[in-house]
Each structure stands twice: as C-alpha cells, then as structure tokens.
Amino acid sequence: MNPTTKGTLWAGSAAFGLSVGPVLYLFTHTSDDPFVWRSWSFVFQGAGLAALLFVLPSKNRDWKGKAAGLLLYWGKDGEPVRIRTPLEVVRTPAFWMTIGFALDLAFWVWAATLIDPLVVTIIFQLAFIGMVWAAARLGKKISSGDRASPHVIGGKHWTLMAISFLGAALVIWSETAEVGALNWQGIVVAVVGTATGVWSLWGTVSVGRLMTWPGDDPNDLAWNSTYSAVAARVIGLPLTLLGSALFFPPTEKTFELSWTTVGFLTLIGIFNAGGALSYRYSMYVTSSLSVQRIIFFTPVLQMLWIWLFAEVSIANPLALLIGTGIVLLSNLGSQTGSE
C-alpha cells in the first residue's frame, strides 16, 4: 500500500478513537476538580496503553533498557544525546511530554468551567496544527545530517491544514452557535492547555524516534512511543495530584468512583489506546504530514456521539453541514510524501 494512503487510513482511525473522549468525559467527570479526573484517567489510559506493549510486533522490547531512552534529547547534528547533568533533563522531549500529559486535558476541563466550552474546544483544535509544526521542525533537525527528513509538509498543505481547522471550528460552533461566558483567565488556561497538548502529542512521537535511532521501523517506533506514553503517565501522576492540592482544595463534591464510572473510564482507556496508537502510526508510516488534515474530522464524530448518547441537540445543523463539507473538501487536495 502507498505510504501516504496508509498514513491517511491510520490518521482516520485516530480521528475515530480520539473523538469518543468528550462524550465519555461527560459521564465520568463527577467533581469540580479536573486534576482528580485526570489522575483517574491516567490509571485507565496507562493500563490500556500498557496492554498494547504485549501485542505490538516490535523486534526490540528491552523494557528496562528503554527507560534510559527517556533521558535522551536531540543534539545539534540531529542525533540523540544523553543528558550529562540533572539540569539538562529540561532538554529532553520526555520531560515536556510528562508535563504535557499532566496538564493538557486537566486544563481543558478547567478552562471549560471558566469560559464557554465551545470556545475552549475550538482553541484546543489548534493542538493538531501545533503538533504538525513540531513534527516538521523535528524532521528538519533530524535531516540536518545526511538522513532524509521523516516528517515534511509544504506551503500548500499548510493552507489546507488551516482550512481544515476552520471547518472543524464551524462544526464545533454548530452546537450552540453563540458564545456565553468569556474572560481572559479562561482563555489563558485554554491556551496553556493547548500548548501542553502539543507537548504530549509531540513528545511521544519524538521520544519514539530517539529510542529507535537510527532505525525507522514503524512497529518499533510505535512500541517505543507507547512505552514512553505509559512511563509519562506514571511519572506525571504525582503532578496531577499536586495540581489538585494546589488549585482545588477538597470540597464536599468529591470524585465518585462507582462501578458505572469505572466502566466509562475503562472505555476511555480503550479508545485512547486505539486512537493514540493510530495517531503515532500515522506519523511513522509516511513522511507526509499532510495526512494529518483528516484529524479535523474528530469534531464531526464528537458531535455525532454527543448527539446520539448525551441527548444534546445541534443548534445550527447548517453550520455543522458546511463545516463538515469544508473539512471534507480540504482533505480532497493531493497528499504527497515529498510535499
């Protein structure tokens, strides 16, 4: 199969898996503390991802040895460098990935309590564009030597990416078609959450390449990035608990872990594992970052699940149809590996 076609199919699968998150959140967020919810989601997401480590067809499953790969960063010549001092840990993608996982969705939930969730959701869609930018930048760094860039995207496809984002924003807008509460604090929290979302997305892809260097087998890359995602959640769990203690002191409305909640959290773990794995494969099987435009179908599917299972009506069906059409048309543009 053509690598670009393969990447597109994996990205489409990722859009499906990642789209289920919001509706499951509605059934599991039972307290005012987003960090407690994120802590429990860590547990179930980590379990789902860890299960993948036993089934992915990787040739190198050095569980203990891979931990050392978390201490690697990209040198000036585009090759892995191991940290030499404790302060250099801030140069490792694993460091920022761990912070990203601890803050991204927690800040999304937090921001949605401060400003209109519609605005928050639109802002968070920018994380996918940020991820493509980070991957393209990483590709240039790796190709600074004699190696070919593993991630490339050209000007035309940047334009199509922006158009896809606008279509996705219109789809999200269709839920209410109007903005309620809006303040700078909420916008800042949403923007910070979006930035940390880029760190978490980019971190696993980058660490996967660091650990696999100089190989480029998609299965090995996917195994290593999944390993790093599990490790980041284990390391990041104390950060989410600290965020809970600092920003949301205990109140009467605590997180209720009923069997129903456990069931929905388990589904979060399953769909997150499938969506995240598909997303990484979409980045590894082809150098063309243009395939990531299809990720903007995620809001379309989100609206479908919310409409079907959360009994939320779509206030502006026309905006939904137009937005979906824009995303579809922007994905009909040519997608090439050379960009």
Protein backbone atom coordinates (compact mmCIF):
# COMPACT_ATOMS: atom_id res chain seq x y z
CA MET A 1 0.00 0.00 0.00
CA ASN A 2 1.17 3.54 -0.77
CA PRO A 3 2.74 5.06 2.40
CA THR A 4 0.62 8.19 2.16
CA THR A 5 -2.57 6.16 1.80
CA LYS A 6 -1.51 4.04 4.75
CA GLY A 7 -0.83 7.17 6.82
CA THR A 8 -4.22 8.60 5.88
CA LEU A 9 -6.02 5.44 6.99
CA TRP A 10 -4.17 5.42 10.32
CA ALA A 11 -4.99 9.12 10.83
CA GLY A 12 -8.65 8.42 10.08
CA SER A 13 -8.64 5.64 12.66
CA ALA A 14 -7.06 8.06 15.14
CA ALA A 15 -9.81 10.60 14.49
CA PHE A 16 -12.40 7.94 15.34
CA GLY A 17 -10.67 6.83 18.55
CA LEU A 18 -9.96 10.33 19.82
CA SER A 19 -13.49 11.56 19.07
CA VAL A 20 -15.03 9.38 21.78
CA GLY A 21 -13.24 11.20 24.62
CA PRO A 22 -15.62 14.19 25.17
CA VAL A 23 -18.82 12.15 25.47
CA LEU A 24 -17.14 9.74 27.90
CA TYR A 25 -15.89 12.71 29.88
CA LEU A 26 -19.49 13.86 30.35
CA PHE A 27 -20.22 10.56 32.09
CA THR A 28 -17.08 10.42 34.26
CA HIS A 29 -16.38 13.97 35.45
CA THR A 30 -18.31 13.91 38.73
CA SER A 31 -16.45 16.58 40.71
CA ASP A 32 -15.27 20.17 40.35
CA ASP A 33 -11.61 19.08 40.35
CA PRO A 34 -10.29 18.38 36.81
CA PHE A 35 -6.97 17.12 38.17
CA VAL A 36 -8.63 14.31 40.13
CA TRP A 37 -10.47 13.25 36.97
CA ARG A 38 -7.20 13.41 35.03
CA SER A 39 -5.47 11.28 37.69
CA TRP A 40 -8.03 8.51 37.34
CA SER A 41 -7.97 8.75 33.56
CA PHE A 42 -4.17 8.32 33.79
CA VAL A 43 -4.67 4.98 35.52
CA PHE A 44 -7.06 3.61 32.92
CA GLN A 45 -5.26 5.13 29.91
CA GLY A 46 -1.95 3.78 31.19
CA ALA A 47 -3.46 0.31 31.58
CA GLY A 48 -4.85 0.37 28.04
CA LEU A 49 -1.55 1.53 26.55
CA ALA A 50 0.48 -0.95 28.61
CA ALA A 51 -1.61 -3.80 27.18
CA LEU A 52 -0.53 -2.73 23.68
CA LEU A 53 3.12 -3.29 24.60
CA PHE A 54 2.45 -7.04 24.72
CA VAL A 55 0.82 -7.23 21.28
CA LEU A 56 2.71 -4.74 19.10
CA PRO A 57 5.06 -6.66 16.74
CA SER A 58 8.23 -4.88 17.81
CA LYS A 59 11.61 -6.58 17.37
CA ASN A 60 13.18 -4.89 20.39
CA ARG A 61 11.26 -4.99 23.68
CA ASP A 62 14.01 -4.08 26.10
CA TRP A 63 11.70 -2.92 28.89
CA LYS A 64 14.38 -1.89 31.36
CA GLY A 65 16.84 -0.57 28.80
CA LYS A 66 14.25 1.68 27.17
CA ALA A 67 13.95 3.68 30.39
CA ALA A 68 17.35 5.17 29.59
CA GLY A 69 15.87 6.49 26.35
CA LEU A 70 13.76 8.91 28.36
CA LEU A 71 16.99 10.77 29.16
CA LEU A 72 17.86 11.47 25.52
CA TYR A 73 17.44 14.74 23.62
CA TRP A 74 18.18 15.88 20.07
CA GLY A 75 21.67 17.29 19.51
CA LYS A 76 22.65 19.99 17.04
CA ASP A 77 23.58 17.41 14.41
CA GLY A 78 20.17 15.75 14.60
CA GLU A 79 21.33 12.74 16.60
CA PRO A 80 20.39 11.58 20.12
CA VAL A 81 22.43 12.93 23.03
CA ARG A 82 22.23 11.64 26.61
CA ILE A 83 21.90 14.19 29.41
CA ARG A 84 25.10 14.81 31.36
CA THR A 85 23.74 16.95 34.20
CA PRO A 86 20.39 16.95 36.02
CA LEU A 87 19.60 20.38 34.58
CA GLU A 88 19.77 19.01 31.04
CA VAL A 89 16.64 16.97 31.69
CA VAL A 90 14.66 20.05 30.58
CA ARG A 91 16.06 19.48 27.09
CA THR A 92 14.51 16.03 26.80
CA PRO A 93 11.19 15.56 24.99
CA ALA A 94 10.22 13.12 27.76
CA PHE A 95 10.29 15.94 30.34
CA TRP A 96 7.90 18.15 28.38
CA MET A 97 5.78 15.17 27.38
CA THR A 98 5.23 14.29 31.04
CA ILE A 99 4.23 17.84 31.93
CA GLY A 100 2.00 17.92 28.86
CA PHE A 101 0.09 14.80 29.83
CA ALA A 102 -0.39 16.09 33.38
CA LEU A 103 -1.84 19.43 32.27
CA ASP A 104 -3.41 19.16 28.81
CA LEU A 105 -6.85 17.65 29.44
CA ALA A 106 -6.96 18.88 33.02
CA PHE A 107 -6.60 22.43 31.71
CA TRP A 108 -9.21 21.72 29.03
CA VAL A 109 -11.72 20.75 31.70
CA TRP A 110 -10.66 23.66 33.92
CA ALA A 111 -10.99 26.19 31.10
CA ALA A 112 -14.48 24.88 30.29
CA THR A 113 -15.57 25.89 33.82
CA LEU A 114 -14.25 29.44 33.29
CA ILE A 115 -15.44 30.26 29.76
CA ASP A 116 -17.82 28.85 27.19
CA PRO A 117 -16.83 25.20 26.44
CA LEU A 118 -17.45 25.94 22.76
CA VAL A 119 -14.55 28.42 22.72
CA VAL A 120 -12.33 26.05 24.70
CA THR A 121 -12.94 23.18 22.29
CA ILE A 122 -12.14 25.36 19.27
CA ILE A 123 -8.90 26.58 20.86
CA PHE A 124 -7.85 23.01 21.65
CA GLN A 125 -8.18 22.04 17.97
CA LEU A 126 -5.08 24.19 17.40
CA ALA A 127 -3.06 21.48 19.17
CA PHE A 128 -3.13 19.36 16.00
CA ILE A 129 -1.64 22.20 13.96
CA GLY A 130 0.94 22.73 16.68
CA MET A 131 1.78 19.03 16.54
CA VAL A 132 2.34 19.16 12.78
CA TRP A 133 4.57 22.23 13.21
CA ALA A 134 6.60 20.44 15.91
CA ALA A 135 6.93 17.30 13.79
CA ALA A 136 8.04 19.33 10.74
CA ARG A 137 10.62 21.13 12.89
CA LEU A 138 11.84 17.79 14.25
CA GLY A 139 12.11 16.48 10.68
CA LYS A 140 14.36 19.37 9.70
CA LYS A 141 16.57 18.77 12.74
CA ILE A 142 16.96 15.06 12.01
CA SER A 143 17.70 15.75 8.35
CA SER A 144 20.44 18.27 9.21
CA GLY A 145 22.94 15.47 8.57
CA ASP A 146 22.75 13.01 5.69
CA ARG A 147 19.40 11.49 6.69
CA ALA A 148 16.15 12.21 4.89
CA SER A 149 13.52 14.09 6.85
CA PRO A 150 10.94 11.75 8.44
CA HIS A 151 8.28 14.50 8.59
CA VAL A 152 7.69 17.02 5.80
CA ILE A 153 4.93 19.44 4.81
CA GLY A 154 4.78 22.20 2.22
CA GLY A 155 3.07 25.58 1.95
CA LYS A 156 0.04 24.32 0.02
CA HIS A 157 -0.66 21.71 2.65
CA TRP A 158 -0.25 24.23 5.46
CA THR A 159 -3.05 26.20 3.78
CA LEU A 160 -5.24 23.11 3.52
CA MET A 161 -4.49 22.35 7.16
CA ALA A 162 -5.68 25.83 8.16
CA ILE A 163 -8.84 25.41 6.08
CA SER A 164 -9.50 22.07 7.79
CA PHE A 165 -9.19 23.80 11.16
CA LEU A 166 -11.72 26.44 10.14
CA GLY A 167 -14.13 23.72 9.07
CA ALA A 168 -13.66 21.93 12.39
CA ALA A 169 -14.26 25.21 14.25
CA LEU A 170 -17.53 25.68 12.36
CA VAL A 171 -18.60 22.15 13.27
CA ILE A 172 -17.96 22.87 16.95
CA TRP A 173 -19.74 26.21 16.60
CA SER A 174 -22.84 24.40 15.36
CA GLU A 175 -23.59 23.03 18.83
CA THR A 176 -24.84 26.39 20.15
CA ALA A 177 -23.83 28.98 17.51
CA GLU A 178 -23.36 31.54 20.27
CA VAL A 179 -20.77 32.31 22.94
CA GLY A 180 -21.65 32.60 26.61
CA ALA A 181 -19.11 33.32 29.35
CA LEU A 182 -15.79 34.68 28.12
CA ASN A 183 -12.87 36.07 30.11
CA TRP A 184 -9.12 36.33 29.84
CA GLN A 185 -8.43 33.86 32.64
CA GLY A 186 -10.32 31.12 30.86
CA ILE A 187 -8.67 31.91 27.53
CA VAL A 188 -5.21 31.79 29.12
CA VAL A 189 -5.96 28.42 30.75
CA ALA A 190 -7.26 27.09 27.41
CA VAL A 191 -4.19 28.32 25.51
CA VAL A 192 -1.82 26.82 28.09
CA GLY A 193 -3.74 23.55 27.89
CA THR A 194 -3.45 23.59 24.10
CA ALA A 195 0.31 24.19 24.29
CA THR A 196 0.75 21.32 26.73
CA GLY A 197 -1.39 19.20 24.42
CA VAL A 198 1.22 19.78 21.71
CA TRP A 199 3.95 18.72 24.16
CA SER A 200 2.16 15.46 24.97
CA LEU A 201 1.39 14.62 21.33
CA TRP A 202 4.80 15.60 20.01
CA GLY A 203 6.68 14.15 22.97
CA THR A 204 5.67 10.54 22.37
CA VAL A 205 6.46 10.75 18.64
CA SER A 206 9.83 12.40 19.31
CA VAL A 207 10.84 10.02 22.13
CA GLY A 208 9.83 7.09 19.94
CA ARG A 209 12.33 8.22 17.33
CA LEU A 210 15.04 8.87 19.92
CA MET A 211 14.69 5.35 21.33
CA THR A 212 14.63 3.73 17.89
CA TRP A 213 17.54 5.68 16.42
CA PRO A 214 18.73 5.16 13.74
CA GLY A 215 16.04 2.66 12.73
CA ASP A 216 12.71 3.65 11.22
CA ASP A 217 10.59 0.51 11.50
CA PRO A 218 7.02 1.71 12.25
CA ASN A 219 6.37 -1.14 14.69
CA ASP A 220 9.49 -0.39 16.72
CA LEU A 221 8.69 3.32 16.66
CA ALA A 222 5.12 2.68 17.80
CA TRP A 223 6.27 0.34 20.59
CA ASN A 224 8.81 2.84 21.91
CA SER A 225 6.41 5.78 21.78
CA THR A 226 3.72 3.74 23.54
CA TYR A 227 6.26 2.73 26.18
CA SER A 228 7.13 6.41 26.69
CA ALA A 229 3.43 7.34 26.93
CA VAL A 230 2.91 4.81 29.72
CA ALA A 231 6.05 6.00 31.52
CA ALA A 232 4.94 9.64 31.21
CA ARG A 233 1.62 8.87 32.85
CA VAL A 234 3.29 7.01 35.72
CA ILE A 235 5.75 9.86 36.28
CA GLY A 236 3.08 12.52 35.72
CA LEU A 237 0.56 11.12 38.20
CA PRO A 238 2.14 12.96 41.18
CA LEU A 239 1.88 16.19 39.14
CA THR A 240 -1.87 15.80 38.66
CA LEU A 241 -2.29 15.08 42.36
CA LEU A 242 -0.19 18.15 43.17
CA GLY A 243 -2.34 20.26 40.83
CA SER A 244 -5.42 19.06 42.67
CA ALA A 245 -3.94 20.05 46.04
CA LEU A 246 -2.77 23.48 44.83
CA PHE A 247 -5.72 24.64 42.72
CA PHE A 248 -8.70 22.65 44.00
CA PRO A 249 -8.62 22.06 47.78
CA PRO A 250 -11.01 19.31 48.92
CA THR A 251 -14.70 20.23 48.81
CA GLU A 252 -17.92 18.42 49.53
CA LYS A 253 -18.25 17.43 45.87
CA THR A 254 -15.58 14.78 45.56
CA PHE A 255 -14.90 12.36 42.73
CA GLU A 256 -17.26 9.39 42.93
CA LEU A 257 -15.73 6.15 41.66
CA SER A 258 -18.81 3.99 41.12
CA TRP A 259 -18.86 0.84 39.02
CA THR A 260 -20.53 2.82 36.25
CA THR A 261 -17.71 5.37 36.33
CA VAL A 262 -15.15 2.57 36.26
CA GLY A 263 -16.86 1.20 33.15
CA PHE A 264 -16.71 4.54 31.36
CA LEU A 265 -13.10 5.10 32.46
CA THR A 266 -12.27 1.70 31.04
CA LEU A 267 -13.78 2.78 27.72
CA ILE A 268 -11.69 5.94 27.88
CA GLY A 269 -8.61 3.76 28.29
CA ILE A 270 -9.57 1.52 25.37
CA PHE A 271 -10.43 4.29 22.92
CA ASN A 272 -7.46 6.40 23.99
CA ALA A 273 -5.11 3.45 23.44
CA GLY A 274 -6.52 2.79 19.98
CA GLY A 275 -6.64 6.45 18.96
CA ALA A 276 -3.15 7.24 20.28
CA LEU A 277 -1.61 4.18 18.65
CA SER A 278 -3.25 5.01 15.31
CA TYR A 279 -2.08 8.62 15.58
CA ARG A 280 1.54 7.56 16.09
CA TYR A 281 1.40 5.07 13.26
CA SER A 282 0.04 7.84 11.02
CA MET A 283 3.21 9.80 11.83
CA TYR A 284 5.55 6.84 11.34
CA VAL A 285 4.36 5.06 8.19
CA THR A 286 4.73 8.12 5.95
CA SER A 287 6.81 11.28 5.89
CA SER A 288 3.84 13.28 4.61
CA LEU A 289 2.36 15.41 7.40
CA SER A 290 -0.46 16.46 5.09
CA VAL A 291 -2.36 13.29 6.07
CA GLN A 292 -2.94 14.88 9.47
CA ARG A 293 -5.66 17.05 7.93
CA ILE A 294 -8.06 14.18 8.34
CA ILE A 295 -7.72 14.51 12.13
CA PHE A 296 -10.05 17.51 11.89
CA PHE A 297 -12.89 15.07 11.28
CA THR A 298 -12.64 14.40 15.03
CA PRO A 299 -15.12 17.20 15.96
CA VAL A 300 -17.60 15.87 13.39
CA LEU A 301 -17.57 12.47 15.08
CA GLN A 302 -17.60 14.12 18.51
CA MET A 303 -20.84 15.87 17.63
CA LEU A 304 -22.31 12.59 16.40
CA TRP A 305 -21.53 10.76 19.67
CA ILE A 306 -22.80 13.64 21.80
CA TRP A 307 -26.00 13.83 19.77
CA LEU A 308 -26.55 10.05 19.96
CA PHE A 309 -25.58 9.33 23.56
CA ALA A 310 -25.73 12.60 25.52
CA GLU A 311 -29.06 13.86 24.17
CA VAL A 312 -27.57 17.17 23.10
CA SER A 313 -29.30 18.82 20.15
CA ILE A 314 -27.38 20.60 17.41
CA ALA A 315 -28.50 24.23 17.44
CA ASN A 316 -27.26 25.02 13.95
CA PRO A 317 -27.35 21.97 11.62
CA LEU A 318 -26.43 24.15 8.62
CA ALA A 319 -23.16 25.19 10.27
CA LEU A 320 -22.46 21.51 11.01
CA LEU A 321 -23.02 20.53 7.36
CA ILE A 322 -20.96 23.43 6.00
CA GLY A 323 -18.12 22.76 8.43
CA THR A 324 -18.11 19.06 7.61
CA GLY A 325 -18.07 19.91 3.90
CA ILE A 326 -15.10 22.24 4.36
CA VAL A 327 -13.12 19.55 6.21
CA LEU A 328 -14.03 17.03 3.52
CA LEU A 329 -13.05 19.29 0.62
CA SER A 330 -9.77 20.29 2.25
CA ASN A 331 -8.90 16.60 2.53
CA LEU A 332 -9.53 16.01 -1.16
CA GLY A 333 -6.41 18.01 -2.02
CA SER A 334 -3.43 15.98 -3.19
CA GLN A 335 -1.35 14.39 -0.44
CA THR A 336 2.20 13.52 -1.35
CA GLY A 337 5.21 12.19 0.52
CA SER A 338 7.61 14.79 -0.83
CA GLU A 339 5.45 17.84 -0.19
